[in-house]
C-alpha positions as a Markdown table, in Angstrom:
| # | Residue | x | y | z |
|---|---|---|---|---|
| 1 | Asn | 4.8 | 14.6 | 16.0 |
| 2 | Leu | 2.9 | 16.6 | 13.2 |
| 3 | Cys | 2.3 | 17.2 | 9.6 |
| 4 | Ile | 3.1 | 20.5 | 8.5 |
| 5 | Val | 2.0 | 22.6 | 5.4 |
| 6 | Asn | 2.3 | 26.0 | 3.9 |
| 7 | Asp | 0.5 | 26.0 | 0.7 |
| 8 | Pro | -1.3 | 29.2 | -0.5 |
| 9 | Asn | -3.9 | 27.0 | -2.1 |
| 10 | Gly | -4.5 | 25.3 | 1.2 |
| 11 | Arg | -3.4 | 21.7 | 0.5 |
| 12 | Pro | -1.5 | 20.2 | 3.4 |
| 13 | Asp | 1.5 | 18.1 | 3.0 |
| 14 | Arg | 3.1 | 16.0 | 5.4 |
| 15 | Ser | 6.6 | 15.9 | 6.4 |
| 16 | Pro | 9.3 | 18.3 | 6.2 |
| 17 | Asp | 12.8 | 16.9 | 5.5 |
| 18 | Pro | 15.0 | 17.3 | 8.5 |
| 19 | Phe | 18.1 | 17.7 | 6.1 |
| 20 | Ala | 16.7 | 20.7 | 3.9 |
| 21 | Val | 16.6 | 24.2 | 5.0 |
| 22 | Gly | 13.4 | 25.3 | 6.7 |
| 23 | Asp | 12.1 | 21.9 | 7.3 |
| 24 | Ile | 11.3 | 19.8 | 10.4 |
| 25 | Arg | 12.2 | 16.3 | 10.9 |
| 26 | Asn | 9.0 | 13.9 | 10.9 |
| 27 | Thr | 8.3 | 11.0 | 12.9 |
| 28 | Asp | 5.8 | 8.3 | 11.6 |
| 29 | Arg | 3.9 | 10.8 | 9.7 |
| 30 | Gly | 5.6 | 14.1 | 9.2 |
| 31 | Val | 4.4 | 16.8 | 7.1 |
| 32 | Ala | 5.4 | 18.5 | 4.0 |
| 33 | Ile | 4.9 | 22.0 | 2.4 |
| 34 | Lys | 4.3 | 22.2 | -1.4 |
| 35 | Ser | 1.8 | 23.8 | -3.5 |
| 36 | Lys | 1.0 | 23.8 | -7.3 |
| 37 | Met | -1.5 | 26.3 | -8.9 |
| 38 | Asn | -5.0 | 24.5 | -8.7 |
| 39 | Lys | -2.9 | 21.4 | -7.5 |
| 40 | Pro | -2.3 | 22.2 | -3.8 |
| 41 | Tyr | 0.9 | 20.4 | -3.0 |
| 42 | Gln | 3.9 | 22.1 | -4.6 |
| 43 | Phe | 5.1 | 24.7 | -2.1 |
| 44 | Ala | 5.4 | 28.4 | -2.9 |
| 45 | Val | 6.5 | 29.5 | 0.8 |
| 46 | Leu | 8.2 | 27.3 | 3.3 |
| 47 | Val | 7.4 | 27.7 | 7.0 |
| 48 | Leu | 9.9 | 26.9 | 9.7 |
| 49 | Leu | 8.5 | 25.6 | 13.0 |
| 50 | Val | 10.5 | 23.7 | 15.3 |
| 51 | Ala | 8.8 | 22.1 | 18.6 |
| 52 | Val | 9.8 | 19.9 | 21.3 |
| 53 | Ala | 6.8 | 18.2 | 23.0 |
| 54 | Val | 6.2 | 14.6 | 22.8 |
| 55 | Gly | 8.2 | 14.5 | 19.6 |
| 56 | Phe | 7.3 | 17.6 | 17.6 |
| 57 | Ser | 4.1 | 18.9 | 18.8 |
| 58 | Leu | 3.0 | 22.7 | 19.2 |
| 59 | Val | 0.8 | 24.4 | 21.4 |
| 60 | Asn | -0.4 | 27.7 | 20.0 |
| 61 | Thr | -2.3 | 29.2 | 22.9 |
| 62 | Pro | -2.5 | 33.0 | 22.3 |
| 63 | Glu | 0.7 | 34.4 | 23.9 |
| 64 | Gly | -0.1 | 36.4 | 26.9 |
| 65 | Ala | -3.6 | 35.9 | 27.0 |
| 66 | Asn | -5.3 | 36.8 | 30.2 |
| 67 | Thr | -8.1 | 34.5 | 31.0 |
| 68 | Glu | -8.3 | 35.2 | 34.8 |
| 69 | Gly | -11.7 | 35.6 | 35.9 |
| 70 | Ile | -13.6 | 35.0 | 32.7 |
| 71 | Asp | -15.5 | 32.3 | 34.1 |
| 72 | Val | -17.3 | 34.7 | 36.7 |
| 73 | Met | -17.8 | 37.7 | 34.3 |
| 74 | Asn | -21.2 | 38.5 | 33.1 |
| 75 | Glu | -21.6 | 37.8 | 29.2 |
| 76 | Thr | -20.9 | 41.4 | 28.1 |
| 77 | Glu | -17.7 | 41.7 | 30.2 |
| 78 | Ala | -16.4 | 38.4 | 29.2 |
| 79 | Val | -17.1 | 39.0 | 25.5 |
| 80 | Glu | -15.4 | 42.3 | 25.6 |
| 81 | Met | -12.4 | 40.8 | 27.2 |
| 82 | Lys | -12.1 | 37.9 | 24.8 |
| 83 | Glu | -12.5 | 40.4 | 21.9 |
| 84 | Glu | -8.9 | 41.7 | 22.9 |
| 85 | Glu | -7.4 | 38.4 | 23.4 |
| 86 | Phe | -8.7 | 35.8 | 21.0 |
| 87 | Gln | -9.9 | 35.3 | 17.4 |
| 88 | Arg | -13.6 | 34.3 | 16.5 |
| 89 | Ala | -14.1 | 31.0 | 15.1 |
| 90 | Lys | -14.8 | 30.6 | 11.6 |
| 91 | Pro | -17.8 | 28.7 | 10.4 |
| 92 | Leu | -17.4 | 25.4 | 8.4 |
| 93 | Ile | -17.0 | 26.4 | 4.7 |
| 94 | Asn | -18.5 | 24.4 | 1.8 |
| 95 | Pro | -18.4 | 21.1 | 3.2 |
| 96 | Thr | -18.5 | 18.3 | 0.7 |
| 97 | Gly | -20.3 | 15.9 | 3.0 |
| 98 | Tyr | -20.9 | 14.5 | 6.6 |
| 99 | Ile | -20.4 | 11.3 | 8.3 |
| 100 | Asn | -22.2 | 10.3 | 11.5 |
| 101 | Thr | -24.4 | 13.3 | 11.1 |
| 102 | Asp | -26.8 | 14.8 | 8.5 |
| 103 | Asn | -25.5 | 18.2 | 9.3 |
| 104 | Val | -23.5 | 20.2 | 11.7 |
| 105 | Ser | -22.4 | 23.6 | 12.2 |
| 106 | Ile | -20.1 | 25.7 | 14.5 |
| 107 | Glu | -22.2 | 28.8 | 14.5 |
| 108 | Asp | -25.4 | 27.0 | 15.5 |
| 109 | Asn | -23.6 | 25.5 | 18.6 |
| 110 | Ile | -21.8 | 28.6 | 19.8 |
| 111 | Gly | -23.4 | 29.3 | 23.3 |
| 112 | Glu | -24.6 | 25.7 | 23.5 |
| 113 | Lys | -21.4 | 23.7 | 23.3 |
| 114 | Val | -17.6 | 23.9 | 23.7 |
| 115 | Ile | -16.5 | 22.9 | 20.3 |
| 116 | Leu | -13.3 | 20.9 | 19.6 |
| 117 | Leu | -12.4 | 21.2 | 16.0 |
| 118 | Asp | -10.0 | 18.6 | 14.9 |
| 119 | Met | -8.2 | 19.0 | 11.4 |
| 120 | Trp | -7.1 | 15.5 | 10.4 |
| 121 | Thr | -6.9 | 13.1 | 7.5 |
| 122 | Tyr | -7.2 | 9.2 | 7.6 |
| 123 | Ser | -4.0 | 8.1 | 6.3 |
| 124 | Cys | -2.0 | 10.3 | 8.5 |
| 125 | Ile | 0.1 | 8.4 | 11.3 |
| 126 | Asn | 0.1 | 11.4 | 13.6 |
| 127 | Cys | -3.7 | 11.8 | 13.3 |
| 128 | Gln | -4.3 | 8.2 | 13.7 |
| 129 | Arg | -2.3 | 8.3 | 17.1 |
| 130 | Thr | -4.6 | 11.1 | 18.5 |
| 131 | Leu | -8.0 | 9.2 | 17.9 |
| 132 | Pro | -7.9 | 7.2 | 21.0 |
| 133 | His | -7.6 | 10.4 | 23.0 |
| 134 | Leu | -10.4 | 12.2 | 20.9 |
| 135 | Lys | -12.8 | 9.3 | 21.4 |
| 136 | Glu | -12.1 | 9.2 | 25.3 |
| 137 | Trp | -12.8 | 12.9 | 25.6 |
| 138 | Asn | -16.0 | 12.4 | 23.6 |
| 139 | Arg | -17.0 | 9.5 | 26.0 |
| 140 | Lys | -16.3 | 11.6 | 29.1 |
| 141 | Tyr | -17.6 | 15.0 | 28.2 |
| 142 | Ser | -20.2 | 15.0 | 25.3 |
| 143 | Asp | -22.8 | 15.0 | 28.2 |
| 144 | Asp | -21.2 | 18.0 | 29.6 |
| 145 | Gly | -21.4 | 19.8 | 26.5 |
| 146 | Leu | -18.3 | 19.1 | 24.4 |
| 147 | Leu | -18.9 | 18.7 | 20.7 |
| 148 | Ile | -16.0 | 17.1 | 18.7 |
| 149 | Ile | -16.0 | 17.8 | 14.8 |
| 150 | Gly | -13.6 | 15.9 | 12.6 |
| 151 | Asn | -12.8 | 18.1 | 9.6 |
| 152 | His | -11.4 | 15.6 | 7.3 |
| 153 | Ala | -9.0 | 17.5 | 4.8 |
| 154 | Pro | -7.4 | 15.2 | 2.3 |
| 155 | Glu | -3.7 | 15.1 | 1.5 |
| 156 | Phe | -3.9 | 12.5 | -1.4 |
| 157 | Asp | -6.7 | 12.3 | -4.0 |
| 158 | Phe | -7.9 | 8.9 | -2.7 |
| 159 | Glu | -8.4 | 10.4 | 0.6 |
| 160 | Lys | -11.4 | 12.6 | -1.0 |
| 161 | Lys | -13.4 | 9.3 | -1.6 |
| 162 | Arg | -16.2 | 9.3 | 0.8 |
| 163 | Ser | -16.1 | 5.5 | 1.0 |
| 164 | Asn | -12.6 | 5.4 | 2.1 |
| 165 | Val | -13.2 | 7.8 | 5.0 |
| 166 | Glu | -16.3 | 6.0 | 5.9 |
| 167 | Asp | -14.3 | 2.8 | 6.1 |
| 168 | Ala | -11.5 | 4.6 | 8.4 |
| 169 | Val | -14.4 | 6.1 | 10.6 |
| 170 | Glu | -15.7 | 2.5 | 10.9 |
| 171 | Lys | -12.3 | 1.0 | 11.6 |
| 172 | Tyr | -11.4 | 3.5 | 14.2 |
| 173 | Asn | -14.9 | 3.4 | 15.8 |
| 174 | Leu | -15.4 | 7.3 | 15.5 |
| 175 | Thr | -18.9 | 8.3 | 16.6 |
| 176 | Tyr | -18.5 | 12.0 | 16.5 |
| 177 | Pro | -19.4 | 14.1 | 13.5 |
| 178 | Ile | -17.1 | 14.1 | 10.7 |
| 179 | Val | -17.1 | 16.8 | 8.0 |
| 180 | Leu | -15.5 | 16.2 | 4.4 |
| 181 | Asp | -13.3 | 19.3 | 3.6 |
| 182 | Asn | -12.4 | 18.0 | 0.2 |
| 183 | Asn | -12.0 | 21.6 | -1.3 |
| 184 | Tyr | -10.1 | 22.8 | 1.9 |
| 185 | Gly | -12.8 | 25.5 | 2.4 |
| 186 | Thr | -12.5 | 25.2 | 6.4 |
| 187 | Trp | -8.8 | 24.4 | 6.1 |
| 188 | Asn | -8.3 | 27.6 | 4.5 |
| 189 | Ala | -10.7 | 29.6 | 6.7 |
| 190 | Tyr | -8.5 | 28.7 | 9.6 |
| 191 | Asn | -5.3 | 29.2 | 7.8 |
| 192 | Asn | -4.5 | 25.7 | 8.8 |
| 193 | Arg | -1.3 | 24.1 | 7.9 |
| 194 | Tyr | -0.8 | 21.0 | 10.1 |
| 195 | Trp | -2.1 | 17.5 | 10.6 |
| 196 | Pro | -3.4 | 17.0 | 13.2 |
| 197 | Gln | -4.4 | 20.5 | 14.6 |
| 198 | Lys | -7.0 | 21.2 | 17.1 |
| 199 | Tyr | -9.1 | 24.4 | 17.9 |
| 200 | Leu | -11.1 | 24.7 | 21.2 |
| 201 | Ile | -13.9 | 27.1 | 20.7 |
| 202 | Gly | -15.6 | 28.4 | 23.8 |
| 203 | Val | -19.0 | 29.6 | 24.9 |
| 204 | Asp | -18.7 | 33.0 | 23.0 |
| 205 | Gly | -17.4 | 31.7 | 20.0 |
| 206 | Phe | -13.7 | 32.6 | 20.4 |
| 207 | Ile | -10.8 | 30.1 | 19.7 |
| 208 | Arg | -9.6 | 29.7 | 23.2 |
| 209 | Tyr | -6.8 | 27.3 | 22.6 |
| 210 | Glu | -4.9 | 25.7 | 19.8 |
| 211 | His | -2.8 | 22.6 | 19.7 |
| 212 | Ile | -0.6 | 21.3 | 16.8 |
| 213 | Gly | 0.5 | 17.8 | 16.4 |
| 214 | Glu | 0.4 | 14.8 | 18.8 |
| 215 | Gly | 0.9 | 14.8 | 22.6 |
| 216 | Arg | 0.3 | 17.4 | 25.4 |
| 217 | Tyr | -3.1 | 15.4 | 26.0 |
| 218 | Glu | -3.4 | 16.3 | 29.5 |
| 219 | Gln | -2.9 | 19.9 | 29.0 |
| 220 | Thr | -5.6 | 19.9 | 26.0 |
| 221 | Glu | -8.2 | 18.1 | 28.5 |
| 222 | Glu | -7.6 | 20.6 | 31.3 |
| 223 | Lys | -8.6 | 23.4 | 28.7 |
| 224 | Val | -11.4 | 21.2 | 27.6 |
| 225 | Arg | -12.6 | 21.1 | 31.3 |
| 226 | Glu | -12.0 | 24.9 | 32.0 |
| 227 | Leu | -14.2 | 25.8 | 28.9 |
| 228 | Leu | -16.9 | 23.4 | 29.9 |
| 229 | Lys | -17.2 | 24.8 | 33.5 |
| 230 | Glu | -17.4 | 28.3 | 31.9 |
| 231 | Leu | -20.3 | 27.2 | 29.7 |
| 232 | Lys | -22.2 | 25.5 | 32.5 |
| 233 | Met | -21.7 | 28.5 | 34.8 |
| 234 | Arg | -23.1 | 30.6 | 31.7 |
| 235 | Lys | -26.0 | 28.6 | 31.6 |
| 236 | Gly | -26.6 | 28.8 | 35.4 |
| 237 | Gln | -25.7 | 25.2 | 36.0 |
| 238 | Asn | -23.5 | 23.3 | 38.4 |
| 239 | Pro | -20.1 | 23.5 | 36.9 |
| 240 | Thr | -19.2 | 19.9 | 38.2 |
| 241 | Leu | -18.2 | 17.7 | 35.4 |
| 242 | Thr | -19.2 | 14.1 | 35.2 |
| 243 | Asp | -15.7 | 12.4 | 34.8 |
| 244 | Glu | -12.1 | 12.9 | 36.2 |
| 245 | Ile | -9.1 | 14.3 | 34.3 |
| 246 | Gly | -6.3 | 12.0 | 33.4 |
| 247 | Gln | -7.9 | 8.7 | 32.8 |
| 248 | Ser | -5.8 | 6.9 | 29.9 |
| 249 | Pro | -7.9 | 6.0 | 26.8 |
| 250 | Glu | -9.0 | 2.4 | 27.0 |
| 251 | Glu | -7.2 | 1.7 | 23.7 |
| 252 | Glu | -3.7 | 2.3 | 22.7 |
| 253 | Gln | -3.2 | 2.8 | 19.0 |
| 254 | Leu | -0.4 | 2.5 | 16.8 |
| 255 | Asp | 2.6 | 2.8 | 19.3 |
| 256 | Ser | 1.5 | 6.1 | 20.4 |
| 257 | Thr | 3.3 | 6.2 | 23.5 |
| 258 | Asp | 7.0 | 5.1 | 22.6 |
| 259 | Val | 8.0 | 7.2 | 19.6 |
| 260 | Asn | 11.2 | 9.0 | 20.2 |
| 261 | Ser | 11.6 | 11.6 | 17.6 |
| 262 | Asp | 15.5 | 12.2 | 18.2 |
| 263 | Met | 16.2 | 8.6 | 17.0 |
| 264 | Ile | 14.6 | 8.8 | 13.7 |
| 265 | Lys | 17.2 | 9.8 | 11.3 |
| 266 | Thr | 15.3 | 9.2 | 8.0 |
| 267 | Pro | 12.7 | 11.9 | 6.8 |
| 268 | Glu | 9.4 | 11.1 | 5.0 |
| 269 | Ile | 10.2 | 10.0 | 1.6 |
| 270 | Tyr | 7.7 | 10.7 | -1.3 |
| 271 | Leu | 7.5 | 8.6 | -4.4 |
| 272 | Gly | 5.1 | 10.7 | -6.5 |
| 273 | Ala | 6.9 | 12.8 | -9.2 |
| 274 | Tyr | 6.0 | 16.2 | -7.5 |
| 275 | Arg | 7.7 | 15.3 | -4.3 |
| 276 | Asn | 10.3 | 12.4 | -5.1 |
| 277 | Asp | 13.3 | 14.7 | -3.9 |
| 278 | Tyr | 15.0 | 11.6 | -2.5 |
| 279 | Leu | 14.9 | 9.5 | -5.7 |
| 280 | Ala | 18.7 | 8.7 | -6.2 |
| 281 | Asn | 18.6 | 6.7 | -9.4 |
| 282 | Gly | 16.0 | 8.5 | -11.6 |
| 283 | Lys | 14.8 | 11.7 | -12.6 |
| 284 | Asn | 13.1 | 13.8 | -9.7 |
| 285 | Gly | 9.9 | 16.0 | -10.3 |
| 286 | Thr | 9.1 | 14.4 | -13.6 |
| 287 | Thr | 6.0 | 12.4 | -14.6 |
| 288 | Gly | 5.9 | 9.6 | -17.1 |
| 289 | Val | 7.8 | 6.0 | -17.4 |
| 290 | Gln | 11.4 | 5.5 | -16.2 |
| 291 | Lys | 13.3 | 2.3 | -16.5 |
| 292 | Leu | 15.7 | 2.2 | -13.4 |
| 293 | Thr | 18.5 | 0.0 | -12.4 |
| 294 | Val | 19.9 | 0.1 | -8.9 |
| 295 | Pro | 23.5 | 0.8 | -8.2 |
| 296 | Glu | 25.7 | -1.5 | -5.9 |
| 297 | Asn | 26.0 | 1.0 | -3.2 |
| 298 | Leu | 23.1 | 2.7 | -1.7 |
| 299 | Glu | 23.3 | 6.0 | 0.1 |
| 300 | Lys | 21.5 | 6.3 | 3.4 |
| 301 | Asn | 18.0 | 8.0 | 3.1 |
| 302 | Arg | 17.9 | 7.8 | -0.6 |
| 303 | Leu | 15.1 | 6.2 | -2.6 |
| 304 | Tyr | 15.9 | 3.5 | -5.2 |
| 305 | Leu | 13.5 | 1.6 | -7.6 |
| 306 | Asp | 14.4 | -1.1 | -9.8 |
| 307 | Gly | 12.4 | -2.0 | -12.9 |
| 308 | Glu | 9.8 | 0.1 | -15.1 |
| 309 | Trp | 7.9 | 2.4 | -13.0 |
| 310 | Ile | 5.3 | 5.1 | -14.2 |
| 311 | Phe | 5.6 | 8.2 | -12.1 |
| 312 | Glu | 2.4 | 10.3 | -11.5 |
| 313 | Glu | 1.9 | 13.5 | -9.5 |
| 314 | Glu | 1.2 | 11.4 | -6.2 |
| 315 | Tyr | 2.7 | 8.0 | -6.7 |
| 316 | Ala | 4.9 | 5.8 | -8.4 |
| 317 | Glu | 3.4 | 2.7 | -10.1 |
| 318 | Asn | 5.4 | -0.4 | -11.2 |
| 319 | Ser | 4.9 | -1.7 | -14.9 |
| 320 | Gly | 5.7 | -5.5 | -14.3 |
| 321 | Ser | 7.8 | -6.7 | -11.6 |
| 322 | Gly | 9.7 | -4.0 | -9.6 |
| 323 | Glu | 11.6 | -3.2 | -6.3 |
| 324 | Ile | 11.8 | -0.4 | -3.9 |
| 325 | Leu | 15.1 | 0.0 | -1.7 |
| 326 | Leu | 15.9 | 2.2 | 1.0 |
| 327 | Arg | 18.7 | 2.5 | 3.6 |
| 328 | Tyr | 17.0 | 4.0 | 6.7 |
| 329 | Glu | 17.4 | 4.6 | 10.2 |
| 330 | Ala | 14.5 | 4.5 | 12.4 |
| 331 | Lys | 12.5 | 1.8 | 14.4 |
| 332 | Arg | 9.3 | 1.4 | 12.5 |
| 333 | Val | 8.4 | 1.8 | 8.7 |
| 334 | Asn | 5.1 | 2.5 | 7.1 |
| 335 | Met | 4.1 | 3.1 | 3.5 |
| 336 | Val | 1.0 | 4.6 | 2.1 |
| 337 | Leu | 0.1 | 2.1 | -0.7 |
| 338 | Glu | -2.6 | 1.0 | -3.1 |
| 339 | Gly | -3.1 | -2.1 | -5.0 |
| 340 | Asp | -5.4 | -4.6 | -6.5 |
| 341 | Asn | -4.9 | -7.6 | -4.2 |
| 342 | Thr | -1.2 | -7.0 | -4.9 |
| 343 | Thr | 1.4 | -9.1 | -3.1 |
| 344 | Val | 4.7 | -7.4 | -2.0 |
| 345 | Thr | 7.6 | -9.2 | -0.1 |
| 346 | Val | 9.5 | -7.2 | 2.5 |
| 347 | Tyr | 13.2 | -8.1 | 3.0 |
| 348 | Gln | 15.3 | -6.3 | 5.7 |
| 349 | Asp | 19.1 | -6.6 | 5.8 |
| 350 | Gly | 19.0 | -9.3 | 3.1 |
| 351 | Glu | 16.4 | -11.6 | 4.9 |
| 352 | Leu | 12.8 | -12.1 | 4.7 |
| 353 | Val | 11.1 | -10.1 | 7.7 |
| 354 | Ser | 10.0 | -12.3 | 10.5 |
| 355 | Glu | 10.5 | -11.0 | 14.1 |
| 356 | Ser | 10.7 | -7.5 | 12.6 |
| 357 | Ala | 7.4 | -8.0 | 10.6 |
| 358 | Gly | 5.1 | -5.0 | 10.7 |
| 359 | Arg | 1.5 | -5.2 | 11.7 |
| 360 | Asp | 0.2 | -5.7 | 8.1 |
| 361 | Val | 2.9 | -8.3 | 7.2 |
| 362 | Glu | 2.2 | -12.1 | 7.1 |
| 363 | Asn | 4.9 | -14.6 | 6.2 |
| 364 | Gly | 7.0 | -11.9 | 4.9 |
| 365 | Arg | 4.4 | -10.5 | 2.6 |
| 366 | Val | 1.8 | -7.9 | 2.4 |
| 367 | Lys | -1.6 | -8.1 | 0.5 |
| 368 | Val | -2.1 | -4.4 | -0.7 |
| 369 | Gly | -5.6 | -3.6 | -1.4 |
| 370 | Asp | -7.3 | -0.2 | -0.4 |
| 371 | Glu | -5.5 | 3.0 | -0.3 |
| 372 | Gln | -4.2 | 3.2 | 3.3 |
| 373 | Leu | -1.2 | 3.3 | 5.5 |
| 374 | Tyr | 0.6 | -0.2 | 5.7 |
| 375 | Asn | 2.8 | -1.1 | 8.7 |
| 376 | Met | 5.7 | -2.8 | 7.1 |
| 377 | Val | 8.6 | -3.1 | 9.6 |
| 378 | Ala | 8.3 | -3.0 | 13.5 |
| 379 | Asn | 11.9 | -3.3 | 14.8 |
| 380 | Glu | 12.4 | -3.8 | 18.5 |
| 381 | Asp | 14.8 | -0.8 | 18.7 |
| 382 | Tyr | 16.1 | 2.1 | 16.5 |
| 383 | Gly | 18.8 | 1.6 | 14.1 |
| 384 | Glu | 20.1 | 1.6 | 10.5 |
| 385 | His | 18.7 | -1.1 | 8.1 |
| 386 | Lys | 18.5 | -1.8 | 4.4 |
| 387 | Leu | 14.9 | -2.4 | 3.2 |
| 388 | Arg | 13.9 | -4.0 | -0.1 |
| 389 | Ile | 10.1 | -4.1 | -1.1 |
| 390 | Glu | 9.6 | -6.6 | -3.9 |
| 391 | Val | 6.5 | -6.6 | -6.0 |
| 392 | Glu | 5.7 | -10.0 | -6.7 |
| 393 | Gln | 2.2 | -9.8 | -8.5 |
| 394 | Gly | -0.3 | -7.2 | -9.5 |
| 395 | Asp | 0.1 | -3.3 | -9.8 |
| 396 | Leu | 1.3 | -1.3 | -7.0 |
| 397 | Lys | 0.8 | 2.4 | -6.3 |
| 398 | Ala | 3.4 | 3.7 | -3.9 |
| 399 | Tyr | 2.8 | 7.1 | -2.4 |
| 400 | Thr | 5.1 | 7.6 | 0.7 |
| 401 | Phe | 7.4 | 6.1 | 3.5 |
| 402 | Thr | 7.0 | 7.4 | 7.0 |
| 403 | Phe | 9.1 | 6.2 | 10.0 |
| 404 | Gly | 8.6 | 5.9 | 13.6 |
């Protein structure tokens, strides 16, 4: 499970459409790939990457890299060997702010720490599901020399707001340094295209391991431990670590263990004008007001809106009462929404959701406030359903659907 992006301007985008050439099916939060000059999300180039490992996760450890014996070499020999096998880590480029720290850098910690650089954004479901593991590694290994840096590169403009990121950091109880990368300086320096993506930087400043997407937590932790032992030996310390591998994180967040990517048949669906390719009853790719009506028969995996809607680049906003309709095939439905104490009612298969209500639904309704991910539907099993979201009162900005 991951989010993929291929944008020369550096702006990531979440989920490839499984039914379009060159795209990958997303799970709860996929990725897309579009770029626009000076507006990084209309795509100039499309990257095809298919991965199967706990959904769609990719491990990008350098192929054929020979690491045998590095930990017992002297510093000069080790660096010479690594020069041939690995790329050097880049510094953090033009951060726009810090959370949990006044300042942090990669270069100042080379030789002193093993650095795990995590590319993430707070409304991404795939990123959210990795956080318990990052927190556990921080707890277990920070005393041994692990430094986790969360590089927050936003997808949507609202994710550039410091207060929003601070709220997410508090909500998920993240204590390691968070770097705000609103201008995508570090994202571009690493030529990154995915949420989440992790880079492990060893004692000599080389990127020794990369992992794209969710999953492979034990493998990643093994690499963390390997690099920590090398760090300790280089410092002349006992390489024994303070904790054991494989302990499960104390918290399980957002159904992280039971996503079956093969059963999710509906791609991520955007509502904003620049990515609303699945809009079936309106004009795609166009900003402005559209007055829409819904036909009697709905096509599967196509988006329908009813009423008058204002289409902006990143979202669609209702003008007065409105409805969002979708036939989907998945187990869970999430939406990225923004409102002003806006009430929306959730219907599935013609009935008010009750047993299938998502985490953020109460008595069939969702109160939408801050810009974030809302869990609308949580069915017991995968299947096809007809979803109807009715805006009762207030203005609603709808950004995207994601499925799990």
